[in-house]
Short mmCIF file of C-alpha atoms in Angstrom, two decimals:
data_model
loop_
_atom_site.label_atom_id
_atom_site.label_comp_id
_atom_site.label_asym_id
_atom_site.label_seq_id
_atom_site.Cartn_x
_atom_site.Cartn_y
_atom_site.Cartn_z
CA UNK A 1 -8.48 54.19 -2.28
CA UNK A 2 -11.19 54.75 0.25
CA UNK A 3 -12.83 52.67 2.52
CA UNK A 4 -15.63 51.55 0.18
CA UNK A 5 -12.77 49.98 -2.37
CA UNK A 6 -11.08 48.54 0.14
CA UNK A 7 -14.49 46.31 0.64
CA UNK A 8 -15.28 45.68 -2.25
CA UNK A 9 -11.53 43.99 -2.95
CA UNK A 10 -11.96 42.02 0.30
CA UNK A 11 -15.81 41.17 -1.31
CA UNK A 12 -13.81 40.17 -4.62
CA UNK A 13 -11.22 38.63 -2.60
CA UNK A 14 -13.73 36.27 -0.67
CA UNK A 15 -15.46 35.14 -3.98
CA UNK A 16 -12.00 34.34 -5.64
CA UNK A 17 -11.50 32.11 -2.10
CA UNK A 18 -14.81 30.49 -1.85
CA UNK A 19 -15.79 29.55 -5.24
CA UNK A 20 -11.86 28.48 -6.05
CA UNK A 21 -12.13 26.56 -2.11
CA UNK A 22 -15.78 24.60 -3.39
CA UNK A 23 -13.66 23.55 -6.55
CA UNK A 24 -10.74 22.62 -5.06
CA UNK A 25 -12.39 20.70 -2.75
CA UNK A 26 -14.38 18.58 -5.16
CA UNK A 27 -11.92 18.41 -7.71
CA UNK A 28 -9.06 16.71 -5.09
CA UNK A 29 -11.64 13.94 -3.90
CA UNK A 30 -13.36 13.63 -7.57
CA UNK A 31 -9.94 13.19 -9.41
CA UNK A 32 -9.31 10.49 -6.78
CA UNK A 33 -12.69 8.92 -7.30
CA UNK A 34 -11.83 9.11 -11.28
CA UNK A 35 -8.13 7.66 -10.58
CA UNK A 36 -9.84 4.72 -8.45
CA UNK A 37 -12.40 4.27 -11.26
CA UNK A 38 -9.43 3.79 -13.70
CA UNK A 39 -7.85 1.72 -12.14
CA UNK A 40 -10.37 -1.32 -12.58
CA UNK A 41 -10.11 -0.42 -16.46
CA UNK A 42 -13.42 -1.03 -17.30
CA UNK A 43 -14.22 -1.07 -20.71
CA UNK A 44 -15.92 2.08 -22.19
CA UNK A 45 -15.72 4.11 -18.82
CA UNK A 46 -12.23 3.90 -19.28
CA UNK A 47 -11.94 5.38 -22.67
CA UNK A 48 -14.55 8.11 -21.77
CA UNK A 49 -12.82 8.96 -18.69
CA UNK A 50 -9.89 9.43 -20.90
CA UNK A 51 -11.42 11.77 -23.41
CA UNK A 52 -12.37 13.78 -20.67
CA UNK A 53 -9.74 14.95 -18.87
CA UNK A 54 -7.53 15.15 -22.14
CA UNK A 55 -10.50 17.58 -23.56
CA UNK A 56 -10.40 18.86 -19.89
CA UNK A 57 -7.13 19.74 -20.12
CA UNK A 58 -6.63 21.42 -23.23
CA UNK A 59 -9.36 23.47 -22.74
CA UNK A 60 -8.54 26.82 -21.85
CA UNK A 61 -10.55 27.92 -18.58
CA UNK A 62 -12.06 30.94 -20.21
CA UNK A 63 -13.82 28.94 -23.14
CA UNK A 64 -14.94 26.35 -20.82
CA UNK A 65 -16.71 29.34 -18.10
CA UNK A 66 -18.45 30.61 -21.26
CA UNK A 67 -19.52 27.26 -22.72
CA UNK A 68 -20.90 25.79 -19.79
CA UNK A 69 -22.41 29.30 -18.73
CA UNK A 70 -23.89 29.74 -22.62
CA UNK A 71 -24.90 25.93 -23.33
CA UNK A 72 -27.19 25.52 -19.70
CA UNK A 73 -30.15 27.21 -20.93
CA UNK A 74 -29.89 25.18 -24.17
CA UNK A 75 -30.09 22.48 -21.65
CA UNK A 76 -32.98 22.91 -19.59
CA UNK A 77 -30.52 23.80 -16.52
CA UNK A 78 -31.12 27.25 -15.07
CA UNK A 79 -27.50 27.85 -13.79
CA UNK A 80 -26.72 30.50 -11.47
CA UNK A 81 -23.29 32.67 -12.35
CA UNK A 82 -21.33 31.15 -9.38
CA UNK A 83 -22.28 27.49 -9.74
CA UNK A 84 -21.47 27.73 -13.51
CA UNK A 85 -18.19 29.16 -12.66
CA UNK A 86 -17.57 26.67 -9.78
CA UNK A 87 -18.54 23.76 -12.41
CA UNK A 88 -15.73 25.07 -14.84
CA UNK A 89 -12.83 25.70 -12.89
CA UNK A 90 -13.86 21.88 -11.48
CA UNK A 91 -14.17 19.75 -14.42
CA UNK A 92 -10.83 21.59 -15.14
CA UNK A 93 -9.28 20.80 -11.89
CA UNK A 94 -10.60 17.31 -11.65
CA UNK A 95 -8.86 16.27 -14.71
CA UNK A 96 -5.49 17.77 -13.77
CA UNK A 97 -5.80 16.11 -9.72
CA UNK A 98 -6.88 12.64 -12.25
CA UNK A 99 -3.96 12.26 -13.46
CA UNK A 100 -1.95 13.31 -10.27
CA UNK A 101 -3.76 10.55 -8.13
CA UNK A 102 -2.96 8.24 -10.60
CA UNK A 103 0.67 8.23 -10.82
CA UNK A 104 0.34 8.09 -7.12
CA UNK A 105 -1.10 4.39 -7.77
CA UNK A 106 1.36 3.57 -9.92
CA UNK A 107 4.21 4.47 -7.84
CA UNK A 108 2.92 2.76 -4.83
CA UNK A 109 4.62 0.10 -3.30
CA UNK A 110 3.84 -3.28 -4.34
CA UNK A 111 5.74 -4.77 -1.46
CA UNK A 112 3.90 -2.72 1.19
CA UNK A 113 0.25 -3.71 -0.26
CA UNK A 114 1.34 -7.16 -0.25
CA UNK A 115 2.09 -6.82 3.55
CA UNK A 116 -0.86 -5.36 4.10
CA UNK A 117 -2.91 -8.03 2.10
CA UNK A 118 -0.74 -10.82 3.79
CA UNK A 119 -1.68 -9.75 7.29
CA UNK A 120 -5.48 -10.05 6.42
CA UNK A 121 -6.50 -6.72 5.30
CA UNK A 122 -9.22 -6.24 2.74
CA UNK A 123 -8.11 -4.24 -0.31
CA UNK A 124 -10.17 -0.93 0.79
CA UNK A 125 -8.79 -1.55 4.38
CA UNK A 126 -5.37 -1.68 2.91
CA UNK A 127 -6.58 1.48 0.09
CA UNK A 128 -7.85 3.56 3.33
CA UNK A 129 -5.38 2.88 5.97
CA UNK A 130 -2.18 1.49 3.89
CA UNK A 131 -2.24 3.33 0.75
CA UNK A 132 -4.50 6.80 0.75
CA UNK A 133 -2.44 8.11 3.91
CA UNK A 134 0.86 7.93 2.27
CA UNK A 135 -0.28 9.02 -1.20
CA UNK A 136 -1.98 12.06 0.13
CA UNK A 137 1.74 12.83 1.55
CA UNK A 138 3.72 12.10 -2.21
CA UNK A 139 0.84 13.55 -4.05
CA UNK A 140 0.21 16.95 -2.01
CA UNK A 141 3.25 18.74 -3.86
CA UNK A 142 1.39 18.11 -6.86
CA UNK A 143 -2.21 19.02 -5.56
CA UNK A 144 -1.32 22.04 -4.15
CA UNK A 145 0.62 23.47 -7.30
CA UNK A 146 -2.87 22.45 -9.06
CA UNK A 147 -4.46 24.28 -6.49
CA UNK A 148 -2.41 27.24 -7.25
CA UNK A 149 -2.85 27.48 -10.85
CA UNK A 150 -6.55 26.63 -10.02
CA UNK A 151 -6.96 30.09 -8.16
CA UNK A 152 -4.37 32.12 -10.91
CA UNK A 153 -6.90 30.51 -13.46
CA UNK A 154 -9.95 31.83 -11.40
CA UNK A 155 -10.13 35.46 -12.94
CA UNK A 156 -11.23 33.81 -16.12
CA UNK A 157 -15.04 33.14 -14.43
CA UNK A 158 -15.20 36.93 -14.62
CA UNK A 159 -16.00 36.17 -18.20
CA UNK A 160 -19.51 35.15 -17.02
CA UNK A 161 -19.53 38.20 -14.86
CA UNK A 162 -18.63 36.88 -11.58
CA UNK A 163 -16.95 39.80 -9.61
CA UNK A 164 -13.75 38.23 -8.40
CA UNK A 165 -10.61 39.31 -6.81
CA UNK A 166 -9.10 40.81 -10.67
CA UNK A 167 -12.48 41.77 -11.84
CA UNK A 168 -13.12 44.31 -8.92
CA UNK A 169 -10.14 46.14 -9.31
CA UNK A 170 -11.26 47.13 -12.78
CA UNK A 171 -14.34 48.13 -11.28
CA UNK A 172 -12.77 50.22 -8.66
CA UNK A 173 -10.18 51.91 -11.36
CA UNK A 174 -13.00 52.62 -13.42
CA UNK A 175 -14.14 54.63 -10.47
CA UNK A 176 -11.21 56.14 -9.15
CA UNK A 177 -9.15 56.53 -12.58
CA UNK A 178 -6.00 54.79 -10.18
CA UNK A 179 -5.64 51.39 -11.23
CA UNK A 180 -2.56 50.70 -9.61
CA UNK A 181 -3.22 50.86 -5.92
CA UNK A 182 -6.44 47.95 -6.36
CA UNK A 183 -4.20 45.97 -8.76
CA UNK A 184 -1.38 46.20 -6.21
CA UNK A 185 -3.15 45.50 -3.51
CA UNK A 186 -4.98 42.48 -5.34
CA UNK A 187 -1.49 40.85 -5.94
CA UNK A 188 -0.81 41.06 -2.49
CA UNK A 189 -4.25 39.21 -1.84
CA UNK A 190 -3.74 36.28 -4.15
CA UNK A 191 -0.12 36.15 -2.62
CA UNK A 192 -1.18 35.48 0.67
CA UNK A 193 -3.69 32.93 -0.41
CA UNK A 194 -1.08 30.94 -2.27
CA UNK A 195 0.84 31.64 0.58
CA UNK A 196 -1.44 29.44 2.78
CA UNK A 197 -1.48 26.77 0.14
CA UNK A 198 2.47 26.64 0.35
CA UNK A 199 2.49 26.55 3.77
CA UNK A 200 0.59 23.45 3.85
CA UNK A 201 3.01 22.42 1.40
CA UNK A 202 5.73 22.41 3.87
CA UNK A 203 4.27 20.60 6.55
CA UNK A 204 3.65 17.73 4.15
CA UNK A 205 7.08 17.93 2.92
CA UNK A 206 8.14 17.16 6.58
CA UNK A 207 5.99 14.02 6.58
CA UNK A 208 7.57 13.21 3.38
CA UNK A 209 10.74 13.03 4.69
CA UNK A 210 9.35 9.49 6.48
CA UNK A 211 7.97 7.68 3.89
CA UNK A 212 11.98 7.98 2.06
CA UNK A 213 13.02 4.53 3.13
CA UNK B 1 -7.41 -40.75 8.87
CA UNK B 2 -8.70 -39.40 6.18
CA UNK B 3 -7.63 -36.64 3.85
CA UNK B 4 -10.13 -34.19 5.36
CA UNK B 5 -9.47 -34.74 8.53
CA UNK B 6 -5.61 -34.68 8.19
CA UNK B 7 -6.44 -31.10 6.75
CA UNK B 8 -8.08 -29.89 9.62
CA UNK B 9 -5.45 -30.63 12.21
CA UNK B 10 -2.42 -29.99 10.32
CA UNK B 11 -1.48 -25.74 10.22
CA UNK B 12 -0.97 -26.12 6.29
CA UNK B 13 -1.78 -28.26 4.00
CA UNK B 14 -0.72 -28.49 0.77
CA UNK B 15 -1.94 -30.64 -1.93
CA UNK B 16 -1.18 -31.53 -6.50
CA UNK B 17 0.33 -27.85 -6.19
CA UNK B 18 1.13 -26.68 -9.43
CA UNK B 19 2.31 -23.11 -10.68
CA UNK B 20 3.14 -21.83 -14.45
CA UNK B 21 4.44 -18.29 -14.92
CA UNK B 22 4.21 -17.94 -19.02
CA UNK B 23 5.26 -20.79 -20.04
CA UNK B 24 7.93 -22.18 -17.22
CA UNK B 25 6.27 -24.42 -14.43
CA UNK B 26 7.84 -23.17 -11.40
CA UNK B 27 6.05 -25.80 -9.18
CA UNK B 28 5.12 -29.08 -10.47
CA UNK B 29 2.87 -31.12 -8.44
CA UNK B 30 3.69 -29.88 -4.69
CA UNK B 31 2.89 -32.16 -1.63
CA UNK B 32 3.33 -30.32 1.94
CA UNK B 33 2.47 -30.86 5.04
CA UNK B 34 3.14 -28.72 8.09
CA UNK B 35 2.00 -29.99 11.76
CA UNK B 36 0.96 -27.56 14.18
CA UNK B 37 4.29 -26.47 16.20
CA UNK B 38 6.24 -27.74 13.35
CA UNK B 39 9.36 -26.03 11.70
CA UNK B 40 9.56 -27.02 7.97
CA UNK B 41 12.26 -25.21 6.03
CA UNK B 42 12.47 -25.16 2.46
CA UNK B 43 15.68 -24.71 0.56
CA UNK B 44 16.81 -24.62 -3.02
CA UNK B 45 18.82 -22.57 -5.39
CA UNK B 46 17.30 -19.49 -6.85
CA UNK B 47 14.85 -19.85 -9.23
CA UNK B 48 14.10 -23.35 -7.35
CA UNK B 49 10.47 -22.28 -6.83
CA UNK B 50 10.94 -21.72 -3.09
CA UNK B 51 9.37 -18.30 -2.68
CA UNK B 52 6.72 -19.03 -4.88
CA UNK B 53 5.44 -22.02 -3.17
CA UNK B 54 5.61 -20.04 -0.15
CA UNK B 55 3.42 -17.09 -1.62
CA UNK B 56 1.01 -19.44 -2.70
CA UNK B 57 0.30 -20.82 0.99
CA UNK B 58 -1.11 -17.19 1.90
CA UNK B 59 -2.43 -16.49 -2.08
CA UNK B 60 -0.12 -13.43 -2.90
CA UNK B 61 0.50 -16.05 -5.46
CA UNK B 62 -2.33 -17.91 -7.26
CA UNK B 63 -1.63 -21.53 -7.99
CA UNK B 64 -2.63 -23.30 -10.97
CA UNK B 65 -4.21 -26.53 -9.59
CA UNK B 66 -4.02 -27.87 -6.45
CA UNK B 67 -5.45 -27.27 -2.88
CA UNK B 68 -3.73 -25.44 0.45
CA UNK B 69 -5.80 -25.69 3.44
CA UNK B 70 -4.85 -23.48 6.63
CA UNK B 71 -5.78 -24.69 9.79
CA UNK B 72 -8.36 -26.39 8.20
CA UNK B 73 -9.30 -23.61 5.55
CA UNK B 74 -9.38 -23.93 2.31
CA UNK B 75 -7.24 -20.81 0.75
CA UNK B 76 -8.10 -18.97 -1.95
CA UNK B 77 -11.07 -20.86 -3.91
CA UNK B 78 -13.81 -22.83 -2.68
CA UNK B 79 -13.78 -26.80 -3.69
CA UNK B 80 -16.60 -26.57 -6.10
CA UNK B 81 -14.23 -23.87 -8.09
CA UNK B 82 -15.51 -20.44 -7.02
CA UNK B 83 -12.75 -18.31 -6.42
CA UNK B 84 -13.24 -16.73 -2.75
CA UNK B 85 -14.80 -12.92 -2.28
CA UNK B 86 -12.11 -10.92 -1.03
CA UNK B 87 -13.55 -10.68 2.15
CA UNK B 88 -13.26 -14.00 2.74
CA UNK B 89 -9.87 -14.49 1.23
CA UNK B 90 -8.43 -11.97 3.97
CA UNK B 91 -9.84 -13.93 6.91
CA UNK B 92 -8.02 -16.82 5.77
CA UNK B 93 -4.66 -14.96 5.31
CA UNK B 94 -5.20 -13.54 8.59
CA UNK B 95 -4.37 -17.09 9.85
CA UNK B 96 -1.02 -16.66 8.28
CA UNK B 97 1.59 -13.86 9.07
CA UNK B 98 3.83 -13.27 6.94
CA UNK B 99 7.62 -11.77 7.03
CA UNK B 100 9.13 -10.52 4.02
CA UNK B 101 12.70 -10.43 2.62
CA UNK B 102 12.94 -6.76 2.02
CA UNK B 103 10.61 -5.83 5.76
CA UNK B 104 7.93 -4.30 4.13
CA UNK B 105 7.16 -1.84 6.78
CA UNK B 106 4.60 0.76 6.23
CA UNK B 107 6.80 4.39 6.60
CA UNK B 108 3.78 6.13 7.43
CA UNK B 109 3.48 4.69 10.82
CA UNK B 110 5.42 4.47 14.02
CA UNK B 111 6.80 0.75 15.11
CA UNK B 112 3.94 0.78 17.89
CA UNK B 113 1.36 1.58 15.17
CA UNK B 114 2.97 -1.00 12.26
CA UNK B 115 2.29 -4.24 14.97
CA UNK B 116 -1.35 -2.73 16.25
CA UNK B 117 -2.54 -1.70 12.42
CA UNK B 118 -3.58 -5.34 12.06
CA UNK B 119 -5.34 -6.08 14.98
CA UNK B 120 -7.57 -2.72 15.59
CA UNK B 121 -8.34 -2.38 11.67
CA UNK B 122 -8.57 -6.19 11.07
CA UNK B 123 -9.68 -7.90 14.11
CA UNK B 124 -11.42 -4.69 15.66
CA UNK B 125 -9.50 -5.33 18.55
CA UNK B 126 -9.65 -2.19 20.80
CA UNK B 127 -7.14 0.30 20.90
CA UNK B 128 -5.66 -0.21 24.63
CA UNK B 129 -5.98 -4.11 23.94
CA UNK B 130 -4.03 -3.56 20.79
CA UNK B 131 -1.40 -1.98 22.17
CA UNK B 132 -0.55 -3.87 25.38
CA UNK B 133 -0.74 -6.84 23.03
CA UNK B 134 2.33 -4.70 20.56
CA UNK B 135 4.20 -4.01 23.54
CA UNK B 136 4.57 -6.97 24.55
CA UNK B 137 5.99 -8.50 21.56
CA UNK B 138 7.88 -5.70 20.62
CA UNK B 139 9.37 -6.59 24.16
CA UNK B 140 9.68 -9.97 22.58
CA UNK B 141 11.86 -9.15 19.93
CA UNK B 142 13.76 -7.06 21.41
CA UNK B 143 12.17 -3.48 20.70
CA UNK B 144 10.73 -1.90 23.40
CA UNK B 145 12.45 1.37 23.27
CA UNK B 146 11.30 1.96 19.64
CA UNK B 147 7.45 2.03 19.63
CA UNK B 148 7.63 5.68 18.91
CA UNK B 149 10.37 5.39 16.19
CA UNK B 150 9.35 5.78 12.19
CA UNK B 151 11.04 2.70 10.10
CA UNK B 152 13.11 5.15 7.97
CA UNK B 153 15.30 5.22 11.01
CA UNK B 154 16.12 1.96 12.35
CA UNK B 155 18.25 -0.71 10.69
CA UNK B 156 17.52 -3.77 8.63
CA UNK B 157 17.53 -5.95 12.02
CA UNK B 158 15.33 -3.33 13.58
CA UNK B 159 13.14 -3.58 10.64
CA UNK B 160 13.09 -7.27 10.47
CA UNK B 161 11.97 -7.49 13.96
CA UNK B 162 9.19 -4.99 14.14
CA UNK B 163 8.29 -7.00 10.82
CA UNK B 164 8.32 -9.91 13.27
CA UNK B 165 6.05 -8.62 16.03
CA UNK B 166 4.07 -7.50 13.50
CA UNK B 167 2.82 -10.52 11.93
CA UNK B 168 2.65 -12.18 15.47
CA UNK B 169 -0.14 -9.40 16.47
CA UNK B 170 -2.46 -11.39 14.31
CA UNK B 171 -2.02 -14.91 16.47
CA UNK B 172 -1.92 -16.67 13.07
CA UNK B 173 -1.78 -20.54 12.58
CA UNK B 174 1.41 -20.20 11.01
CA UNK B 175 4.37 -17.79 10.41
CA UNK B 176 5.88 -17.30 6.42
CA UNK B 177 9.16 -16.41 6.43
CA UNK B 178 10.93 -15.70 3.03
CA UNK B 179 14.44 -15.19 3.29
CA UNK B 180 14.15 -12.66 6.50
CA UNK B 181 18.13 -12.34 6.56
CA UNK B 182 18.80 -12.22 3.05
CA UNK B 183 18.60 -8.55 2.81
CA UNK B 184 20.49 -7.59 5.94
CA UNK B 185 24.19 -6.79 6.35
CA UNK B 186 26.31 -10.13 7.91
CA UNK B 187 26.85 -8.48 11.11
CA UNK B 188 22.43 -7.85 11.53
CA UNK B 189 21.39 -11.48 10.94
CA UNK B 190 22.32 -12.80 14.54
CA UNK B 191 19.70 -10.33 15.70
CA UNK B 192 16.75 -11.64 13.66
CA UNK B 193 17.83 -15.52 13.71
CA UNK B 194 17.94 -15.49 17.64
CA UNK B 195 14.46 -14.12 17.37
CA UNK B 196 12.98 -16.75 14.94
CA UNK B 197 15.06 -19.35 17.28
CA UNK B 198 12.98 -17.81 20.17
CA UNK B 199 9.85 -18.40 18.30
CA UNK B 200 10.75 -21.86 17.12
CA UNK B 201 11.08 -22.84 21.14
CA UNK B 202 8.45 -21.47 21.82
CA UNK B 203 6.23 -23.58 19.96
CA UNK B 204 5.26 -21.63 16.66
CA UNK B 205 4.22 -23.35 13.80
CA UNK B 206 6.33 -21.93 11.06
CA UNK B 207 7.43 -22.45 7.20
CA UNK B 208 11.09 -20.53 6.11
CA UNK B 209 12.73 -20.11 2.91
CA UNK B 210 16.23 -19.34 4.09
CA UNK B 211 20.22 -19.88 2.66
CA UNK B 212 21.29 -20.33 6.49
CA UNK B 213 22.20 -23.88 6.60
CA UNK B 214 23.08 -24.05 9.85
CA UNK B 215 20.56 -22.24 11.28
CA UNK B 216 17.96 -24.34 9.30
CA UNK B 217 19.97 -27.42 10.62
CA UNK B 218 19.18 -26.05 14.29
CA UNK B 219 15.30 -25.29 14.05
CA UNK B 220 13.75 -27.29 11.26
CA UNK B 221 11.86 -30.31 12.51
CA UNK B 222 11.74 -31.02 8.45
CA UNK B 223 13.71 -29.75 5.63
CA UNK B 224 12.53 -29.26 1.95
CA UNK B 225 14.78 -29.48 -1.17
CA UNK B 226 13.23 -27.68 -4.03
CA UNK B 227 14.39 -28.11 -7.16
CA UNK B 228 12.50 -26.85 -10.69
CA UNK B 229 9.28 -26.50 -8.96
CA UNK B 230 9.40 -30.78 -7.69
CA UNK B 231 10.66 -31.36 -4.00
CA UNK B 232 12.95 -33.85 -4.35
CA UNK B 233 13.93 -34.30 -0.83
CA UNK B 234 12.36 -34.15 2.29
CA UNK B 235 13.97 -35.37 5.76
CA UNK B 236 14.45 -34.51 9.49
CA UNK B 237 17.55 -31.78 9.48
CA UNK B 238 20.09 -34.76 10.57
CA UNK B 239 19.44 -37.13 7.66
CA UNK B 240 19.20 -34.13 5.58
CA UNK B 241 22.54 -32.48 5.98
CA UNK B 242 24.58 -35.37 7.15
CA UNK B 243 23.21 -38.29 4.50
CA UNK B 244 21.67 -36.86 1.39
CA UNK B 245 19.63 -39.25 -0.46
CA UNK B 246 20.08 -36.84 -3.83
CA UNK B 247 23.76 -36.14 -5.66
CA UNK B 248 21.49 -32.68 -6.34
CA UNK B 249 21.40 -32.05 -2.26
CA UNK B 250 24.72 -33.31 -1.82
CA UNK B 251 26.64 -30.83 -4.51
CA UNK B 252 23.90 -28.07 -3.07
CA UNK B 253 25.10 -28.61 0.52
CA UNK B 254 28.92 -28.85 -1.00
CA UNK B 255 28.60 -25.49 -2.05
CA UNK B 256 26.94 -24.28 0.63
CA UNK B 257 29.32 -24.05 4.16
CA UNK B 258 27.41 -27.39 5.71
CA UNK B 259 27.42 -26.61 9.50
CA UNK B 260 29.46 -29.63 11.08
CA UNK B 261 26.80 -29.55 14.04
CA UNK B 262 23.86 -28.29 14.89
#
């Protein structure tokens, strides 16, 4: 591989890492906002909150890129490549982190909100402070192995011609006639990414270890 | 005086309480009143309605009918029926502090930061004023060399008595306790009972569910019998436990080890 492949892997690399990062990061805080939303079981909301993250998650990531990438223009929405393929791998994500957050609810501690709600805190002082600290440290385990599916799942935006970390290799081989070395070397990549995520992991796991009374 | 005004000066108030849960009344008609400074303890068998009516002074239970007044302040609805906004409703529990059976620490936060939670994210008290007011009733109950320890590691005492400082960081009009030794091993309860005796001698208005006879015999200034939701005995701690008006109290304290003195 010469120097010009090697840049355009660490170009496919970087859009694999941002658009999957933008995602990520709206999917973590929107599945929360969707478990909070839930949990006042409002008629109608409810159900179509529901629907959507079980059509969410049966949908495979592929058909979704396409749809959402096909159906704008039908529409009215001009959608660039990246945003449509940042808006599929988050309505997928969303619904996954949805129901992660939620079990996180349900598991907390009755006891402890009581406490807080005893000493005179309001229920989104006791949500912020009490509850969302602790459930970020239960629920990260779960996030992050979202997370990593999230970015395995990315190559499927390629569909709508986003050149990502698994679609440049096949534009390098095509090239070069080697498709080993880019594919190799584009493992390696998406290791050390998920590497980072696992790494985070562990520090939460430490924290963990505190909230096992 | 008249009913308002007994209201205002009393710490708690409590008026016609009644309490259903399905179809069983667990309190029937509850009169209670607590003095400022006053110990009142309230025992009964389990299932007697004790913890209930002691939830329902600070709302984590709602009662039926009736009225509970906290220093003055109505809990929990306003007395044309409105229930209170949840803002509200938290200022008025911030008058009581509460200490639970089972601690109820939060695990994500040192001991320090458990007793100064309340009063920086509550009160907005300010951080350095937070904390010299945690240290020194951490000092108070006897755990100054924790304030950097996690709950997961100390023991049920420990726990207890963090618990402790940690309602006390709110100043309220009244301490809750429900059963604080009930959970701990024999040899822990000393611990935590010599630091509500503290508290009583001090001067704090308090209200305890406990099965310590004798120590309720030491510290109450009134005692409570509870039975199926009705209080069918109320007395100062000598008449109570030496000349039961009730057969009920007198089998109850039969079957409990009666402390011979106080």
């Amino acid at each position: 591989m010469n120097a010009s492949a090697w840049n355009m892997l660490l170009e496919g690399a970087w859009t694999t890492v941002w658009i999957s990062a933008v995602s990520i990061a709206i999917g973590v805080v929107a599945g929360l906002v969707i478990a909070l939303i839930r949990l006042a079981r409002i008629p109608i909301i409810d159900q179509l909150l529901v629907l959507y993250i079980s059509v969410a998650r049966a949908t495979p990531l592929v058909t979704l890129a396409l749809f959402i990438f096909l159906s704008a223009p039908d529409l009215g929405l001009d959608l660039n490549r990246s945003v449509a393929g940042i808006l599929a791998l988050t309505l997928n994500t969303t619904a996954f982190n949805a129901e992660i957050w939620r079990s996180a609810f349900r598991n907390f501690s009755r006891e402890q909100s009581e406490a807080a709600m005893a000493i005179g805190m309001t229920p989104w002082v006791t949500f912020r402070r009490i509850m969302l600290p602790q459930m970020v440290i239960t629920s990260l385990p779960g996030l992050v192995n979202e997370m990593s599916f999230l970015i395995k799942g990315s190559p499927a935006i390629a569909v709508i011609g986003i050149v990502d970390l698994t679609r440049v290799t096949n534009r390098i081989s095509a090239v070069t006639y080697e498709p080993l070395p880019p594919i190799l070397v584009a493992g390696a990549l998406y290791m050390a990414i998920i590497g980072c995520l696992v790494w985070l992991q562990r520090l939460a796991e430490r924290r963990a270890n505190r909230l096992a009374m | 005086m008249s009913e308002a005004n007994t209201s205002e000066t009393a710490a708690v108030s409590i008026r016609h309480l009644s309490k259903s849960f399905d179809d069983v009344e667990v309190l029937r008609d509850v009169e209670l009143e607590v003095k400022t400074g006053e110990v009142v303890t309230i025992i009964g068998s389990s299932g007697s309605g004790k913890s209930t009516l002691l939830r329902c002074i600070n709302w984590l239970e709602k009662p039926d009918r009736g009225s509970i007044h906290i220093a003055g302040q109505r809990i929990g609805v306003h007395d044309d029926g409105r229930p209170m906004p949840v803002r509200e409703l938290a200022k008025v529990r911030a008058q009581t502090g509460m200490v639970f059976q089972g601690f109820n620490l939060w695990p994500h936060l040192n001991v320090l930061h458990n007793v100064t939670e309340a009063p920086i994210h509550v009160q907005g008290k300010s951080k350095r004023e937070a904390e010299e007011l945690a240290t020194a009733l951490l000092e108070k109950v006897g755990m100054s060399q924790k304030h950097d320890s996690y709950p997961n590691t100390l023991s049920g005492g420990q726990k207890q008595r963090v618990a402790i400082a940690r309602a006390l960081a709110m100043q309220p009009a009244v301490m809750l306790f429900d059963e604080p030794t009930s959970a701990l091993d024999p040899e822990l309860v000393g611990e935590v009972l010599a630091v509500i005796k503290d508290l009583s001698a001090e001067g704090y208005t308090m209200v305890m569910v406990t099965h310590e006879m004798a120590f309720a015999r030491a510290v109450s200034d009134q005692v409570v019998f509870l039975e199926k939701g009705l209080i069918i005995e109320r007395a100062d701690p000598e008449t109570f436990f030496t000349t039961p008006k009730t057969d009920r109290v007198r089998k109850f304290l039969e079957n409990h080890d009666t402390p011979s003195s106080a």
